[in-house]
Amino acid sequence: MSSRRSRSKNSSPGSSRISEDRINELISQLHQLIPEMHNSRSDKRSAGKVLQETCNYIRSLEREVDDLSERLSELLATTDANHAALLRSLLMQ
Amino acid sequence: MTTTHPKNPTTHPKNPTTNPSSVIRTRFAVRFLHAMKKLNKKTPPSRRYHTIRAAACASMASAVGPRRAWSRAILRKIRARTLHDHLIHKSRNHRLITRRKSAGLRGNPRDQEEVGFRQEDDLRGLVPGGEGMGFCRLLSETAHYIKCLRAQVQVMTNILDHYSSS
C-alpha cells in the first residue's frame, strides 16, 4: 500500500507542489468544522495548529458521547419509555 | 432505506428530509434505538453503560456503511471481536500504535507552517483506521468523522431529552 508516498516532507519541493495545495484545501475544510477556530480570523492558519485543534475537538466530542451514554444508561434503569413513539418523534425532525 | 446524497453538502439545498446530515442522523437514530430496546430487557445494570457506548459506535458505523475508511475500520473491528479472541485483537492493536508513536518522535517539526509528526500521529490514533492511510485521505476522513460524531451527539442528546421529559 503506497500510503507513505503522499507525505513528501523530505523530497524535492517541486514534486510536492500539487499535493501541498490539496492538503491546504483539506486543512481549511477542517478549519471550517472546528467551532473555536471558526470564530477567530480564518486566514492562513498553521496546519499544525489546525490538526491540534482537530484532535482536541474529536476528543471532546468522544467525551460528550461517553457522558451521554452514561446518562442514558442511568435513565434506562429508571424509566420504561415507549420506543415506538420515540422513533416516530425523532424521524419527524 | 436507500437515499442518494451529493458529495458536496455545502451546495445542496437544506431540504430537511434529504440533506446528508439529516439522513445520517435518521439512520443512526433508528439503529441506536433498536440497540437500546434490545438492551433494556437482558443487560445487567453494571454492563449498561458499556453496551450503550458500544452500540452508539456500532450504530454510527453501520449508518455510514462501508463507503468511508473510518466506518469500515470500525465494522471490521466489531466483526473481528465477535469472531476471534478479544485479548489477542487488543494486543495486536496496541503493538501497532506503539510502533507508529516511536516513528513520530524521530520527526523534527521546525517550520510552523509544516505539519508536525506528532499532531498527525495523534490524529491517526483518534480517527478509526487512520493508521494505514495517506495524509490527504486522513484529512478527508477526519472531516467526515467529525460531522458524524456531531450528528451522533445531536441524536443522543435528543433521545435523552425525550426520555427525560416523558
PDB file of C-alpha atoms in Angstrom:
ATOM      1  CA  MET A   1       0.000   0.000   0.000  1.00  0.00           C
ATOM      2  CA  SER A   2       1.552   3.298  -1.057  1.00  0.00           C
ATOM      3  CA  SER A   3       0.278   5.180   1.971  1.00  0.00           C
ATOM      4  CA  ARG A   4       3.579   6.931   2.669  1.00  0.00           C
ATOM      5  CA  ARG A   5       4.061   8.372  -0.834  1.00  0.00           C
ATOM      6  CA  SER A   6       1.711  11.321  -0.356  1.00  0.00           C
ATOM      7  CA  ARG A   7       3.716  12.681   2.579  1.00  0.00           C
ATOM      8  CA  SER A   8       6.703  14.141   0.767  1.00  0.00           C
ATOM      9  CA  LYS A   9       8.382  16.021   3.593  1.00  0.00           C
ATOM     10  CA  ASN A  10      11.933  15.171   2.579  1.00  0.00           C
ATOM     11  CA  SER A  11      11.651  15.054  -1.234  1.00  0.00           C
ATOM     12  CA  SER A  12      12.309  17.965  -3.631  1.00  0.00           C
ATOM     13  CA  PRO A  13       9.914  20.955  -3.329  1.00  0.00           C
ATOM     14  CA  GLY A  14       8.741  20.759  -6.953  1.00  0.00           C
ATOM     15  CA  SER A  15       7.226  17.317  -6.700  1.00  0.00           C
ATOM     16  CA  SER A  16       5.182  18.148  -3.594  1.00  0.00           C
ATOM     17  CA  ARG A  17       3.609  21.342  -5.010  1.00  0.00           C
ATOM     18  CA  ILE A  18       0.340  19.789  -6.183  1.00  0.00           C
ATOM     19  CA  SER A  19      -0.261  17.698  -3.087  1.00  0.00           C
ATOM     20  CA  GLU A  20       0.501  20.746  -0.935  1.00  0.00           C
ATOM     21  CA  ASP A  21      -2.407  22.675  -2.479  1.00  0.00           C
ATOM     22  CA  ARG A  22      -4.677  19.719  -1.927  1.00  0.00           C
ATOM     23  CA  ILE A  23      -3.503  19.448   1.654  1.00  0.00           C
ATOM     24  CA  ASN A  24      -4.118  23.148   2.258  1.00  0.00           C
ATOM     25  CA  GLU A  25      -7.604  22.790   0.840  1.00  0.00           C
ATOM     26  CA  LEU A  26      -8.365  19.871   3.144  1.00  0.00           C
ATOM     27  CA  ILE A  27      -6.885  21.650   6.143  1.00  0.00           C
ATOM     28  CA  SER A  28      -9.044  24.719   5.530  1.00  0.00           C
ATOM     29  CA  GLN A  29     -12.059  22.390   5.311  1.00  0.00           C
ATOM     30  CA  LEU A  30     -11.203  21.022   8.747  1.00  0.00           C
ATOM     31  CA  HIS A  31     -10.708  24.548   9.957  1.00  0.00           C
ATOM     32  CA  GLN A  32     -14.306  25.355   8.985  1.00  0.00           C
ATOM     33  CA  LEU A  33     -15.595  22.432  11.029  1.00  0.00           C
ATOM     34  CA  ILE A  34     -13.955  23.298  14.314  1.00  0.00           C
ATOM     35  CA  PRO A  35     -16.146  25.720  16.261  1.00  0.00           C
ATOM     36  CA  GLU A  36     -13.395  27.560  18.166  1.00  0.00           C
ATOM     37  CA  MET A  37     -11.316  28.365  15.132  1.00  0.00           C
ATOM     38  CA  HIS A  38     -14.351  29.234  13.046  1.00  0.00           C
ATOM     39  CA  ASN A  39     -14.934  32.405  15.044  1.00  0.00           C
ATOM     40  CA  SER A  40     -11.386  33.717  15.004  1.00  0.00           C
ATOM     41  CA  ARG A  41      -9.752  35.280  11.948  1.00  0.00           C
ATOM     42  CA  SER A  42      -9.799  32.440   9.470  1.00  0.00           C
ATOM     43  CA  ASP A  43      -6.742  33.400   7.489  1.00  0.00           C
ATOM     44  CA  LYS A  44      -3.562  31.416   6.884  1.00  0.00           C
ATOM     45  CA  ARG A  45      -3.600  29.226   9.977  1.00  0.00           C
ATOM     46  CA  SER A  46      -0.709  26.931  10.608  1.00  0.00           C
ATOM     47  CA  ALA A  47      -1.552  23.380   9.642  1.00  0.00           C
ATOM     48  CA  GLY A  48      -0.128  22.070  12.868  1.00  0.00           C
ATOM     49  CA  LYS A  49      -2.444  24.275  14.899  1.00  0.00           C
ATOM     50  CA  VAL A  50      -5.486  23.135  12.896  1.00  0.00           C
ATOM     51  CA  LEU A  51      -4.559  19.495  13.437  1.00  0.00           C
ATOM     52  CA  GLN A  52      -4.045  20.084  17.117  1.00  0.00           C
ATOM     53  CA  GLU A  53      -7.433  21.771  17.468  1.00  0.00           C
ATOM     54  CA  THR A  54      -8.968  18.963  15.400  1.00  0.00           C
ATOM     55  CA  CYS A  55      -7.563  16.367  17.782  1.00  0.00           C
ATOM     56  CA  ASN A  56      -8.859  18.295  20.783  1.00  0.00           C
ATOM     57  CA  TYR A  57     -12.264  18.665  19.150  1.00  0.00           C
ATOM     58  CA  ILE A  58     -12.514  14.948  18.361  1.00  0.00           C
ATOM     59  CA  ARG A  59     -11.561  14.106  21.946  1.00  0.00           C
ATOM     60  CA  SER A  60     -14.187  16.468  23.332  1.00  0.00           C
ATOM     61  CA  LEU A  61     -16.876  15.005  21.050  1.00  0.00           C
ATOM     62  CA  GLU A  62     -15.953  11.487  22.143  1.00  0.00           C
ATOM     63  CA  ARG A  63     -16.123  12.574  25.776  1.00  0.00           C
ATOM     64  CA  GLU A  64     -19.557  14.028  25.109  1.00  0.00           C
ATOM     65  CA  VAL A  65     -20.703  10.697  23.673  1.00  0.00           C
ATOM     66  CA  ASP A  66     -19.308   8.942  26.763  1.00  0.00           C
ATOM     67  CA  ASP A  67     -21.195  11.321  29.019  1.00  0.00           C
ATOM     68  CA  LEU A  68     -24.442  10.957  27.049  1.00  0.00           C
ATOM     69  CA  SER A  69     -24.096   7.161  27.174  1.00  0.00           C
ATOM     70  CA  GLU A  70     -23.646   7.386  30.936  1.00  0.00           C
ATOM     71  CA  ARG A  71     -26.777   9.474  31.373  1.00  0.00           C
ATOM     72  CA  LEU A  72     -28.770   7.248  29.032  1.00  0.00           C
ATOM     73  CA  SER A  73     -27.755   4.154  30.979  1.00  0.00           C
ATOM     74  CA  GLU A  74     -28.921   5.767  34.220  1.00  0.00           C
ATOM     75  CA  LEU A  75     -32.160   6.830  32.593  1.00  0.00           C
ATOM     76  CA  LEU A  76     -32.872   3.351  31.227  1.00  0.00           C
ATOM     77  CA  ALA A  77     -32.638   1.976  34.710  1.00  0.00           C
ATOM     78  CA  THR A  78     -35.440   4.187  35.961  1.00  0.00           C
ATOM     79  CA  THR A  79     -37.894   4.753  33.104  1.00  0.00           C
ATOM     80  CA  ASP A  80     -39.796   2.433  30.837  1.00  0.00           C
ATOM     81  CA  ALA A  81     -40.221   4.565  27.743  1.00  0.00           C
ATOM     82  CA  ASN A  82     -42.300   3.889  24.692  1.00  0.00           C
ATOM     83  CA  HIS A  83     -39.751   3.165  21.953  1.00  0.00           C
ATOM     84  CA  ALA A  84     -42.116   3.326  19.023  1.00  0.00           C
ATOM     85  CA  ALA A  85     -43.262   6.816  19.970  1.00  0.00           C
ATOM     86  CA  LEU A  86     -39.642   7.921  20.374  1.00  0.00           C
ATOM     87  CA  LEU A  87     -38.688   6.641  16.947  1.00  0.00           C
ATOM     88  CA  ARG A  88     -41.616   8.366  15.314  1.00  0.00           C
ATOM     89  CA  SER A  89     -40.943  11.677  17.016  1.00  0.00           C
ATOM     90  CA  LEU A  90     -37.275  11.611  16.082  1.00  0.00           C
ATOM     91  CA  LEU A  91     -37.951  10.734  12.460  1.00  0.00           C
ATOM     92  CA  MET A  92     -40.238  13.718  12.157  1.00  0.00           C
ATOM     93  CA  GLN A  93     -37.362  16.184  12.654  1.00  0.00           C
TER      94      GLN A  93
ATOM     95  CA  MET B   1     -33.966   2.974   3.239  1.00  0.00           C
ATOM     96  CA  THR B   2     -31.961   3.999   0.181  1.00  0.00           C
ATOM     97  CA  THR B   3     -31.256   7.649  -0.397  1.00  0.00           C
ATOM     98  CA  THR B   4     -28.739   9.374  -2.600  1.00  0.00           C
ATOM     99  CA  HIS B   5     -26.714  12.210  -1.265  1.00  0.00           C
ATOM    100  CA  PRO B   6     -24.324  14.597  -3.063  1.00  0.00           C
ATOM    101  CA  LYS B   7     -20.664  14.546  -2.169  1.00  0.00           C
ATOM    102  CA  ASN B   8     -20.647  18.282  -1.508  1.00  0.00           C
ATOM    103  CA  PRO B   9     -23.135  19.224   1.220  1.00  0.00           C
ATOM    104  CA  THR B  10     -22.416  22.960   1.026  1.00  0.00           C
ATOM    105  CA  THR B  11     -24.071  23.378  -2.373  1.00  0.00           C
ATOM    106  CA  HIS B  12     -27.009  21.134  -1.586  1.00  0.00           C
ATOM    107  CA  PRO B  13     -30.250  22.950  -0.613  1.00  0.00           C
ATOM    108  CA  LYS B  14     -31.088  22.477   3.048  1.00  0.00           C
ATOM    109  CA  ASN B  15     -34.128  20.322   2.456  1.00  0.00           C
ATOM    110  CA  PRO B  16     -34.784  18.843   5.908  1.00  0.00           C
ATOM    111  CA  THR B  17     -35.709  15.405   4.644  1.00  0.00           C
ATOM    112  CA  THR B  18     -32.858  14.793   2.225  1.00  0.00           C
ATOM    113  CA  ASN B  19     -29.822  16.804   3.327  1.00  0.00           C
ATOM    114  CA  PRO B  20     -26.926  14.469   4.127  1.00  0.00           C
ATOM    115  CA  SER B  21     -26.576  15.223   7.833  1.00  0.00           C
ATOM    116  CA  SER B  22     -30.279  14.647   8.377  1.00  0.00           C
ATOM    117  CA  VAL B  23     -30.042  11.329   6.555  1.00  0.00           C
ATOM    118  CA  ILE B  24     -27.161  10.236   8.744  1.00  0.00           C
ATOM    119  CA  ARG B  25     -28.965  11.318  11.897  1.00  0.00           C
ATOM    120  CA  THR B  26     -32.055   9.311  10.960  1.00  0.00           C
ATOM    121  CA  ARG B  27     -30.098   6.195  10.039  1.00  0.00           C
ATOM    122  CA  PHE B  28     -28.117   6.424  13.251  1.00  0.00           C
ATOM    123  CA  ALA B  29     -31.188   7.102  15.398  1.00  0.00           C
ATOM    124  CA  VAL B  30     -33.067   4.059  14.098  1.00  0.00           C
ATOM    125  CA  ARG B  31     -30.149   1.706  14.684  1.00  0.00           C
ATOM    126  CA  PHE B  32     -29.269   3.130  18.056  1.00  0.00           C
ATOM    127  CA  LEU B  33     -32.847   2.985  19.351  1.00  0.00           C
ATOM    128  CA  HIS B  34     -33.187  -0.646  18.233  1.00  0.00           C
ATOM    129  CA  ALA B  35     -29.974  -1.465  20.074  1.00  0.00           C
ATOM    130  CA  MET B  36     -31.224   0.275  23.221  1.00  0.00           C
ATOM    131  CA  LYS B  37     -34.534  -1.586  23.062  1.00  0.00           C
ATOM    132  CA  LYS B  38     -32.701  -4.921  22.937  1.00  0.00           C
ATOM    133  CA  LEU B  39     -30.501  -3.889  25.809  1.00  0.00           C
ATOM    134  CA  ASN B  40     -33.259  -2.964  28.194  1.00  0.00           C
ATOM    135  CA  LYS B  41     -34.524  -6.487  28.635  1.00  0.00           C
ATOM    136  CA  LYS B  42     -31.480  -8.625  29.218  1.00  0.00           C
ATOM    137  CA  THR B  43     -28.493  -6.463  30.178  1.00  0.00           C
ATOM    138  CA  PRO B  44     -27.343  -6.345  33.795  1.00  0.00           C
ATOM    139  CA  PRO B  45     -27.167  -2.765  35.125  1.00  0.00           C
ATOM    140  CA  SER B  46     -23.389  -2.948  35.552  1.00  0.00           C
ATOM    141  CA  ARG B  47     -22.869  -3.511  31.794  1.00  0.00           C
ATOM    142  CA  ARG B  48     -25.393  -0.921  30.635  1.00  0.00           C
ATOM    143  CA  TYR B  49     -23.015   1.988  30.093  1.00  0.00           C
ATOM    144  CA  HIS B  50     -20.505  -0.143  28.207  1.00  0.00           C
ATOM    145  CA  THR B  51     -23.196  -1.657  25.992  1.00  0.00           C
ATOM    146  CA  ILE B  52     -24.763   1.719  25.182  1.00  0.00           C
ATOM    147  CA  ARG B  53     -21.376   3.223  24.375  1.00  0.00           C
ATOM    148  CA  ALA B  54     -20.519   0.321  22.079  1.00  0.00           C
ATOM    149  CA  ALA B  55     -23.987   0.485  20.493  1.00  0.00           C
ATOM    150  CA  ALA B  56     -23.507   4.189  19.756  1.00  0.00           C
ATOM    151  CA  CYS B  57     -20.230   3.484  17.979  1.00  0.00           C
ATOM    152  CA  ALA B  58     -21.547   0.467  16.083  1.00  0.00           C
ATOM    153  CA  SER B  59     -24.783   2.226  15.074  1.00  0.00           C
ATOM    154  CA  MET B  60     -22.828   5.156  13.687  1.00  0.00           C
ATOM    155  CA  ALA B  61     -20.502   2.926  11.686  1.00  0.00           C
ATOM    156  CA  SER B  62     -23.428   0.897  10.393  1.00  0.00           C
ATOM    157  CA  ALA B  63     -25.378   4.046   9.435  1.00  0.00           C
ATOM    158  CA  VAL B  64     -22.446   5.298   7.375  1.00  0.00           C
ATOM    159  CA  GLY B  65     -21.801   1.856   5.935  1.00  0.00           C
ATOM    160  CA  PRO B  66     -18.695   0.768   4.053  1.00  0.00           C
ATOM    161  CA  ARG B  67     -18.264   3.916   1.958  1.00  0.00           C
ATOM    162  CA  ARG B  68     -15.792   5.532   4.370  1.00  0.00           C
ATOM    163  CA  ALA B  69     -12.481   4.110   5.544  1.00  0.00           C
ATOM    164  CA  TRP B  70     -13.147   5.025   9.175  1.00  0.00           C
ATOM    165  CA  SER B  71     -16.537   3.283   9.261  1.00  0.00           C
ATOM    166  CA  ARG B  72     -15.068   0.248   7.512  1.00  0.00           C
ATOM    167  CA  ALA B  73     -12.359   0.105  10.165  1.00  0.00           C
ATOM    168  CA  ILE B  74     -14.948   0.107  12.978  1.00  0.00           C
ATOM    169  CA  LEU B  75     -17.095  -2.525  11.257  1.00  0.00           C
ATOM    170  CA  ARG B  76     -14.015  -4.711  10.719  1.00  0.00           C
ATOM    171  CA  LYS B  77     -13.068  -4.362  14.357  1.00  0.00           C
ATOM    172  CA  ILE B  78     -16.563  -5.314  15.507  1.00  0.00           C
ATOM    173  CA  ARG B  79     -16.643  -8.348  13.239  1.00  0.00           C
ATOM    174  CA  ALA B  80     -13.187  -9.430  14.365  1.00  0.00           C
ATOM    175  CA  ARG B  81     -14.149  -9.053  18.000  1.00  0.00           C
ATOM    176  CA  THR B  82     -17.108 -11.340  17.664  1.00  0.00           C
ATOM    177  CA  LEU B  83     -15.129 -13.995  15.813  1.00  0.00           C
ATOM    178  CA  HIS B  84     -11.718 -14.008  17.469  1.00  0.00           C
ATOM    179  CA  ASP B  85     -10.413 -13.796  20.988  1.00  0.00           C
ATOM    180  CA  HIS B  86     -10.859 -10.255  22.344  1.00  0.00           C
ATOM    181  CA  LEU B  87      -7.485 -10.215  24.092  1.00  0.00           C
ATOM    182  CA  ILE B  88      -5.471 -11.218  21.034  1.00  0.00           C
ATOM    183  CA  HIS B  89      -7.035  -8.420  18.992  1.00  0.00           C
ATOM    184  CA  LYS B  90      -6.308  -5.873  21.694  1.00  0.00           C
ATOM    185  CA  SER B  91      -2.616  -6.746  21.947  1.00  0.00           C
ATOM    186  CA  ARG B  92      -2.224  -6.594  18.151  1.00  0.00           C
ATOM    187  CA  ASN B  93      -3.682  -3.082  18.035  1.00  0.00           C
ATOM    188  CA  HIS B  94      -1.509  -1.927  20.900  1.00  0.00           C
ATOM    189  CA  ARG B  95       1.695  -3.096  19.157  1.00  0.00           C
ATOM    190  CA  LEU B  96       0.744  -1.181  16.003  1.00  0.00           C
ATOM    191  CA  ILE B  97       0.108   2.034  17.879  1.00  0.00           C
ATOM    192  CA  THR B  98       3.361   1.958  19.866  1.00  0.00           C
ATOM    193  CA  ARG B  99       5.346   1.345  16.677  1.00  0.00           C
ATOM    194  CA  ARG B 100       3.795   4.403  14.989  1.00  0.00           C
ATOM    195  CA  LYS B 101       4.469   6.608  18.012  1.00  0.00           C
ATOM    196  CA  SER B 102       8.205   5.852  18.042  1.00  0.00           C
ATOM    197  CA  ALA B 103       8.402   6.661  14.317  1.00  0.00           C
ATOM    198  CA  GLY B 104       6.776  10.037  15.015  1.00  0.00           C
ATOM    199  CA  LEU B 105       9.318  11.033  17.668  1.00  0.00           C
ATOM    200  CA  ARG B 106      12.121  10.901  15.097  1.00  0.00           C
ATOM    201  CA  GLY B 107      10.450  13.721  13.120  1.00  0.00           C
ATOM    202  CA  ASN B 108      11.539  17.320  13.590  1.00  0.00           C
ATOM    203  CA  PRO B 109       8.779  19.955  13.193  1.00  0.00           C
ATOM    204  CA  ARG B 110      10.905  23.112  12.867  1.00  0.00           C
ATOM    205  CA  ASP B 111       8.731  25.096  10.471  1.00  0.00           C
ATOM    206  CA  GLN B 112       5.491  26.488  11.914  1.00  0.00           C
ATOM    207  CA  GLU B 113       3.683  26.061   8.586  1.00  0.00           C
ATOM    208  CA  GLU B 114       4.625  22.419   8.173  1.00  0.00           C
ATOM    209  CA  VAL B 115       2.600  19.700   9.781  1.00  0.00           C
ATOM    210  CA  GLY B 116       4.357  18.188  12.778  1.00  0.00           C
ATOM    211  CA  PHE B 117       4.628  14.433  13.001  1.00  0.00           C
ATOM    212  CA  ARG B 118       3.137  14.479  16.492  1.00  0.00           C
ATOM    213  CA  GLN B 119      -0.167  16.134  15.572  1.00  0.00           C
ATOM    214  CA  GLU B 120      -0.540  13.870  12.581  1.00  0.00           C
ATOM    215  CA  ASP B 121       0.165  10.759  14.643  1.00  0.00           C
ATOM    216  CA  ASP B 122      -2.235  11.961  17.320  1.00  0.00           C
ATOM    217  CA  LEU B 123      -4.895  12.358  14.647  1.00  0.00           C
ATOM    218  CA  ARG B 124      -4.137   8.910  13.225  1.00  0.00           C
ATOM    219  CA  GLY B 125      -4.692   7.475  16.671  1.00  0.00           C
ATOM    220  CA  LEU B 126      -8.056   9.227  17.027  1.00  0.00           C
ATOM    221  CA  VAL B 127      -9.636   8.518  13.643  1.00  0.00           C
ATOM    222  CA  PRO B 128     -10.578   4.831  13.208  1.00  0.00           C
ATOM    223  CA  GLY B 129      -8.440   3.233  10.559  1.00  0.00           C
ATOM    224  CA  GLY B 130      -6.204   6.276  10.461  1.00  0.00           C
ATOM    225  CA  GLU B 131      -3.008   4.287  10.915  1.00  0.00           C
ATOM    226  CA  GLY B 132      -2.730   2.954   7.391  1.00  0.00           C
ATOM    227  CA  MET B 133      -3.866   5.801   5.159  1.00  0.00           C
ATOM    228  CA  GLY B 134      -2.104   8.616   3.339  1.00  0.00           C
ATOM    229  CA  PHE B 135      -2.155  12.144   4.723  1.00  0.00           C
ATOM    230  CA  CYS B 136      -4.722  13.567   2.282  1.00  0.00           C
ATOM    231  CA  ARG B 137      -7.045  10.631   2.885  1.00  0.00           C
ATOM    232  CA  LEU B 138      -6.590  11.074   6.641  1.00  0.00           C
ATOM    233  CA  LEU B 139      -7.706  14.714   6.439  1.00  0.00           C
ATOM    234  CA  SER B 140     -10.810  13.963   4.389  1.00  0.00           C
ATOM    235  CA  GLU B 141     -11.747  11.011   6.602  1.00  0.00           C
ATOM    236  CA  THR B 142     -11.299  13.224   9.662  1.00  0.00           C
ATOM    237  CA  ALA B 143     -13.717  15.823   8.279  1.00  0.00           C
ATOM    238  CA  HIS B 144     -16.408  13.211   7.672  1.00  0.00           C
ATOM    239  CA  TYR B 145     -15.754  11.544  11.029  1.00  0.00           C
ATOM    240  CA  ILE B 146     -16.229  14.862  12.832  1.00  0.00           C
ATOM    241  CA  LYS B 147     -19.517  15.525  11.016  1.00  0.00           C
ATOM    242  CA  CYS B 148     -20.784  12.088  12.034  1.00  0.00           C
ATOM    243  CA  LEU B 149     -19.642  12.499  15.641  1.00  0.00           C
ATOM    244  CA  ARG B 150     -21.584  15.751  15.797  1.00  0.00           C
ATOM    245  CA  ALA B 151     -24.678  14.022  14.370  1.00  0.00           C
ATOM    246  CA  GLN B 152     -24.251  11.289  16.973  1.00  0.00           C
ATOM    247  CA  VAL B 153     -24.113  13.822  19.810  1.00  0.00           C
ATOM    248  CA  GLN B 154     -27.192  15.636  18.466  1.00  0.00           C
ATOM    249  CA  VAL B 155     -29.278  12.475  18.218  1.00  0.00           C
ATOM    250  CA  MET B 156     -28.222  11.097  21.606  1.00  0.00           C
ATOM    251  CA  THR B 157     -28.989  14.467  23.202  1.00  0.00           C
ATOM    252  CA  ASN B 158     -32.430  14.445  21.579  1.00  0.00           C
ATOM    253  CA  ILE B 159     -33.112  10.920  22.825  1.00  0.00           C
ATOM    254  CA  LEU B 160     -32.029  11.890  26.306  1.00  0.00           C
ATOM    255  CA  ASP B 161     -34.312  14.913  26.267  1.00  0.00           C
ATOM    256  CA  HIS B 162     -37.260  12.808  25.129  1.00  0.00           C
ATOM    257  CA  TYR B 163     -36.618  10.215  27.795  1.00  0.00           C
ATOM    258  CA  SER B 164     -36.281  12.870  30.482  1.00  0.00           C
ATOM    259  CA  SER B 165     -39.398  14.759  29.553  1.00  0.00           C
ATOM    260  CA  SER B 166     -41.780  11.813  29.127  1.00  0.00           C
TER     261      SER B 166
END
